[in-house]
N, CA, C and O of each residue as an XYZ file, in Angstrom:
348
protein
N      32.849     -8.964     53.814
C      31.456     -8.776     53.501
C      31.294     -7.798     52.350
O      30.419     -7.963     51.500
N      32.142     -6.778     52.327
C      32.079     -5.788     51.261
C      32.350     -6.447     49.917
O      31.747     -6.091     48.904
N      33.263     -7.411     49.919
C      33.556     -8.119     48.674
C      32.337     -8.890     48.181
O      32.069     -8.938     46.981
N      31.597     -9.496     49.116
C      30.393    -10.239     48.734
C      29.338     -9.313     48.140
O      28.695     -9.648     47.145
N      29.167     -8.157     48.750
C      28.174     -7.194     48.261
C      28.581     -6.696     46.878
O      27.755     -6.611     45.969
N      29.852     -6.371     46.732
C      30.338     -5.905     45.431
C      30.186     -6.991     44.373
O      29.789     -6.717     43.241
N      30.502     -8.211     44.749
C      30.381     -9.327     43.818
C      28.919     -9.541     43.422
O      28.615     -9.783     42.254
N      28.023     -9.450     44.396
C      26.595     -9.613     44.131
C      26.084     -8.489     43.237
O      25.329     -8.739     42.297
N      26.487     -7.262     43.520
C      26.084     -6.121     42.689
C      26.621     -6.266     41.268
O      25.912     -5.991     40.300
N      27.859     -6.693     41.148
C      28.464     -6.881     39.835
C      27.715     -7.957     39.043
O      27.492     -7.811     37.841
N      27.332     -9.033     39.727
C      26.578    -10.103     39.075
C      25.221     -9.590     38.585
O      24.805     -9.898     37.469
N      24.543     -8.819     39.407
C      23.245     -8.251     39.012
C      23.397     -7.270     37.845
O      22.583     -7.265     36.922
N      24.428     -6.456     37.894
C      24.665     -5.517     36.795
C      24.920     -6.259     35.482
O      24.441     -5.840     34.428
N      25.671     -7.355     35.541
C      25.921     -8.148     34.339
C      24.619     -8.742     33.805
O      24.404     -8.782     32.593
N      23.750     -9.206     34.710
C      22.457     -9.749     34.283
C      21.604     -8.656     33.637
O      20.954     -8.883     32.616
N      21.616     -7.478     34.240
C      20.859     -6.355     33.666
C      21.391     -5.993     32.277
O      20.620     -5.742     31.351
N      22.714     -5.972     32.148
C      23.313     -5.657     30.852
C      22.940     -6.710     29.807
O      22.647     -6.382     28.658
N      22.955     -7.966     30.218
C      22.565     -9.037     29.301
C      21.106     -8.902     28.881
O      20.768     -9.069     27.709
N      20.244     -8.597     29.855
C      18.824     -8.398     29.539
C      18.623     -7.200     28.631
O      17.823     -7.247     27.695
N      19.342     -6.136     28.905
C      19.242     -4.933     28.078
C      19.724     -5.211     26.657
O      19.131     -4.731     25.691
N      20.789     -5.981     26.533
C      21.305     -6.327     25.200
C      20.263     -7.134     24.420
O      20.082     -6.914     23.223
N      19.573     -8.072     25.097
C      18.521     -8.854     24.423
C      17.371     -7.947     23.987
O      16.841     -8.093     22.885
N      16.994     -7.021     24.847
C      15.914     -6.080     24.508
C      16.313     -5.231     23.304
O      15.506     -5.007     22.402
N      17.558     -4.762     23.292
C      18.030     -3.943     22.168
C      18.034     -4.742     20.868
O      17.671     -4.214     19.816
N      18.443     -6.016     20.932
C      18.419     -6.855     19.723
C      16.987     -7.033     19.225
O      16.721     -6.939     18.027
N      16.069     -7.290     20.155
C      14.660     -7.451     19.769
C      14.106     -6.156     19.176
O      13.348     -6.187     18.207
N      14.483     -5.031     19.753
C      14.018     -3.747     19.231
C      14.575     -3.517     17.825
O      13.850     -3.064     16.939
N      15.844     -3.824     17.620
C      16.439     -3.685     16.283
C      15.708     -4.571     15.276
O      15.448     -4.157     14.146
N      15.381     -5.791     15.698
C      14.648     -6.705     14.824
C      13.262     -6.138     14.499
O      12.813     -6.207     13.355
N      12.592     -5.582     15.501
C      11.261     -5.002     15.279
C      11.339     -3.803     14.333
O      10.472     -3.636     13.475
N      12.355     -2.981     14.481
C      12.525     -1.821     13.602
C      12.775     -2.284     12.165
O      12.232     -1.710     11.221
N      13.587     -3.310     12.007
C      13.857     -3.851     10.674
C      12.580     -4.393     10.045
O      12.294     -4.130      8.877
N      11.817     -5.148     10.823
C      10.564     -5.716     10.297
C       9.572     -4.615      9.963
O       8.860     -4.707      8.963
N       9.516     -3.584     10.780
C       8.619     -2.463     10.505
C       9.021     -1.769      9.207
O       8.160     -1.391      8.412
N      10.299     -1.605      8.994
C      10.776     -1.010      7.744
C      10.369     -1.841      6.540
O       9.977     -1.296      5.508
N      10.459     -3.152      6.669
C      10.034     -4.032      5.570
C       8.538     -3.894      5.313
O       8.096     -3.885      4.164
N       7.768     -3.788      6.382
C       6.321     -3.596      6.223
C       6.015     -2.280      5.519
O       5.119     -2.215      4.677
N       6.754     -1.240      5.864
C       6.538      0.054      5.208
C       6.842     -0.034      3.711
O       6.120      0.535      2.893
N       7.897     -0.738      3.364
C       8.241     -0.910      1.949
C       7.147     -1.707      1.241
O       6.752     -1.369      0.125
N       6.664     -2.757      1.887
C       5.598     -3.568      1.287
C       4.325     -2.747      1.103
O       3.654     -2.857      0.077
N       3.994     -1.923      2.099
C       2.798     -1.068      1.991
C       2.945     -0.085      0.832
O       1.991      0.150      0.091
N       4.118      0.478      0.677
C       4.343      1.410     -0.435
C       4.163      0.688     -1.769
O       3.597      1.248     -2.707
N       4.638     -0.539     -1.853
C       4.457     -1.323     -3.071
C       2.989     -1.603     -3.350
O       2.542     -1.528     -4.494
N       2.241     -1.925     -2.303
C       0.808     -2.170     -2.480
C       0.086     -0.910     -2.932
O      -0.784     -0.963     -3.802
N       0.448      0.217     -2.343
C      -0.174      1.485     -2.758
C       0.122      1.771     -4.233
O      -0.746      2.228     -4.976
N       1.345      1.499     -4.634
C       1.720      1.706     -6.033
C       0.902      0.793     -6.940
O       0.413      1.225     -7.984
N       0.755     -0.465     -6.542
C      -0.018     -1.414     -7.346
C      -1.477     -0.994     -7.450
O      -2.078     -1.097     -8.519
N      -2.047     -0.523     -6.352
C      -3.442     -0.062     -6.372
C      -3.578      1.150     -7.284
O      -4.544      1.255     -8.040
N      -2.622      2.057     -7.217
C      -2.676      3.248     -8.076
C      -2.616      2.847     -9.550
O      -3.333      3.409    -10.379
N      -1.768      1.884     -9.871
C      -1.683      1.417    -11.263
C      -2.987      0.759    -11.697
O      -3.440      0.953    -12.825
N      -3.585     -0.013    -10.808
C      -4.851     -0.670    -11.139
C      -5.953      0.362    -11.363
O      -6.750      0.234    -12.292
N      -5.993      1.383    -10.513
C      -6.996      2.435    -10.673
C      -6.769      3.208    -11.969
O      -7.722      3.594    -12.645
N      -5.516      3.428    -12.305
C      -5.200      4.112    -13.559
C      -5.692      3.288    -14.749
O      -6.280      3.825    -15.688
N      -5.446      1.989    -14.699
C      -5.910      1.110    -15.770
C      -7.422      1.091    -15.878
O      -7.967      1.078    -16.982
N      -8.104      1.090    -14.741
C      -9.567      1.105    -14.757
C     -10.083      2.412    -15.347
O     -11.051      2.416    -16.107
N      -9.440      3.512    -15.001
C      -9.858      4.812    -15.543
C      -9.649      4.857    -17.057
O     -10.501      5.356    -17.792
N      -8.521      4.336    -17.512
C      -8.260      4.297    -18.955
C      -9.306      3.442    -19.663
O      -9.774      3.794    -20.746
N      -9.668      2.323    -19.051
C     -10.702      1.468    -19.627
C     -12.041      2.178    -19.701
O     -12.773      2.036    -20.681
N     -12.362      2.942    -18.663
C     -13.611      3.707    -18.665
C     -13.647      4.736    -19.780
O     -14.677      4.929    -20.427
N     -12.522      5.394    -20.000
C     -12.440      6.391    -21.078
C     -12.637      5.712    -22.427
O     -13.340      6.233    -23.292
N     -12.021      4.558    -22.605
C     -12.180      3.825    -23.874
C     -13.636      3.430    -24.098
O     -14.157      3.570    -25.204
N     -14.284      2.943    -23.058
C     -15.695      2.556    -23.182
C     -16.545      3.769    -23.536
O     -17.431      3.683    -24.387
N     -16.279      4.895    -22.887
C     -17.035      6.116    -23.199
C     -16.847      6.523    -24.660
O     -17.810      6.895    -25.331
N     -15.632      6.454    -25.143
C     -15.368      6.817    -26.548
C     -16.082      5.868    -27.506
O     -16.655      6.299    -28.507
N     -16.042      4.578    -27.191
C     -16.738      3.612    -28.042
C     -18.244      3.852    -28.032
O     -18.898      3.749    -29.070
N     -18.791      4.168    -26.872
C     -20.230      4.449    -26.782
C     -20.588      5.663    -27.635
O     -21.609      5.667    -28.322
N     -19.747      6.688    -27.588
C     -19.995      7.878    -28.412
C     -19.944      7.532    -29.898
O     -20.771      8.008    -30.675
N     -18.989      6.718    -30.290
C     -18.879      6.321    -31.703
C     -20.104      5.516    -32.135
O     -20.640      5.727    -33.223
N     -20.536      4.607    -31.291
C     -21.714      3.799    -31.620
C     -22.946      4.682    -31.758
O     -23.746      4.500    -32.675
N     -23.098      5.633    -30.851
C     -24.239      6.551    -30.942
C     -24.211      7.335    -32.255
O     -25.248      7.511    -32.895
N     -23.033      7.805    -32.658
C     -22.923      8.536    -33.927
C     -23.307      7.647    -35.107
O     -24.026      8.070    -36.013
N     -22.819      6.417    -35.080
C     -23.145      5.485    -36.168
C     -24.645      5.228    -36.209
O     -25.253      5.244    -37.279
N     -25.245      4.991    -35.041
C     -26.686      4.735    -34.997
C     -27.473      5.935    -35.502
O     -28.470      5.776    -36.206
N     -27.031      7.128    -35.149
C     -27.734      8.328    -35.627
C     -27.625      8.447    -37.143
O     -28.604      8.762    -37.818
N     -26.449      8.200    -37.666
C     -26.254      8.307    -39.118
C     -27.106      7.299    -39.879
O     -27.625      7.589    -40.957
N     -27.240      6.111    -39.298
C     -27.982      5.055    -39.988
C     -29.447      4.988    -39.556
O     -30.195      4.125    -40.015
N     -29.848      5.891    -38.682
C     -31.210      5.872    -38.126
C     -31.536      4.512    -37.500
O     -32.587      3.931    -37.770
N     -30.638      4.023    -36.675
C     -30.808      2.723    -36.021
C     -30.981      2.879    -34.520
O     -30.627      3.902    -33.932
N     -31.527      1.851    -33.929
C     -31.542      1.711    -32.487
C     -32.272      2.799    -31.746
O     -33.127      3.502    -32.285
N     -31.902      2.910    -30.488
C     -32.552      3.844    -29.580
C     -31.814      5.166    -29.496
O     -32.031      5.941    -28.565
N     -30.960      5.425    -30.444
C     -30.192      6.671    -30.396
C     -31.135      7.847    -30.557
O     -32.027      7.816    -31.405
N     -30.949      8.874    -29.761
C     -31.811     10.054    -29.912
C     -31.612     10.671    -31.292
O     -30.486     10.869    -31.748
N     -32.722     10.965    -31.936
C     -32.664     11.528    -33.289
C     -32.782     13.034    -33.211
O     -33.563     13.569    -32.423
N     -32.013     13.702    -34.022
C     -32.135     15.167    -34.019
C     -33.516     15.559    -34.542
O     -34.027     14.989    -35.507
N     -34.088     16.530    -33.884
C     -35.430     16.972    -34.297
C     -35.324     17.835    -35.543
O     -34.494     18.739    -35.631
N     -36.195     17.529    -36.511
C     -36.217     18.299    -37.763
C     -37.231     19.412    -37.613
O     -38.412     19.150    -37.386
N     -36.798     20.622    -37.734
C     -37.702     21.765    -37.578
C     -37.907     22.455    -38.862
O     -38.640     23.442    -38.922
């Protein structure tokens, strides 16, 4: 009878080990996938930062062009540019 109990316990332990091994493989897979997601997120953040940088540079260019146009309009007395008051 002791042999049967030992055999049954050994069989259950092997099943537990097999189940644990499957869980560990799944966990390793999840960790790997999470790492890939983190890398992808970092890439997206980098892309967004570059896009924002480009938008800011474009805004600066537009501001400079607007200033140049205002100067030209003032010199030529054109448009709605504010005119310096003559005192």
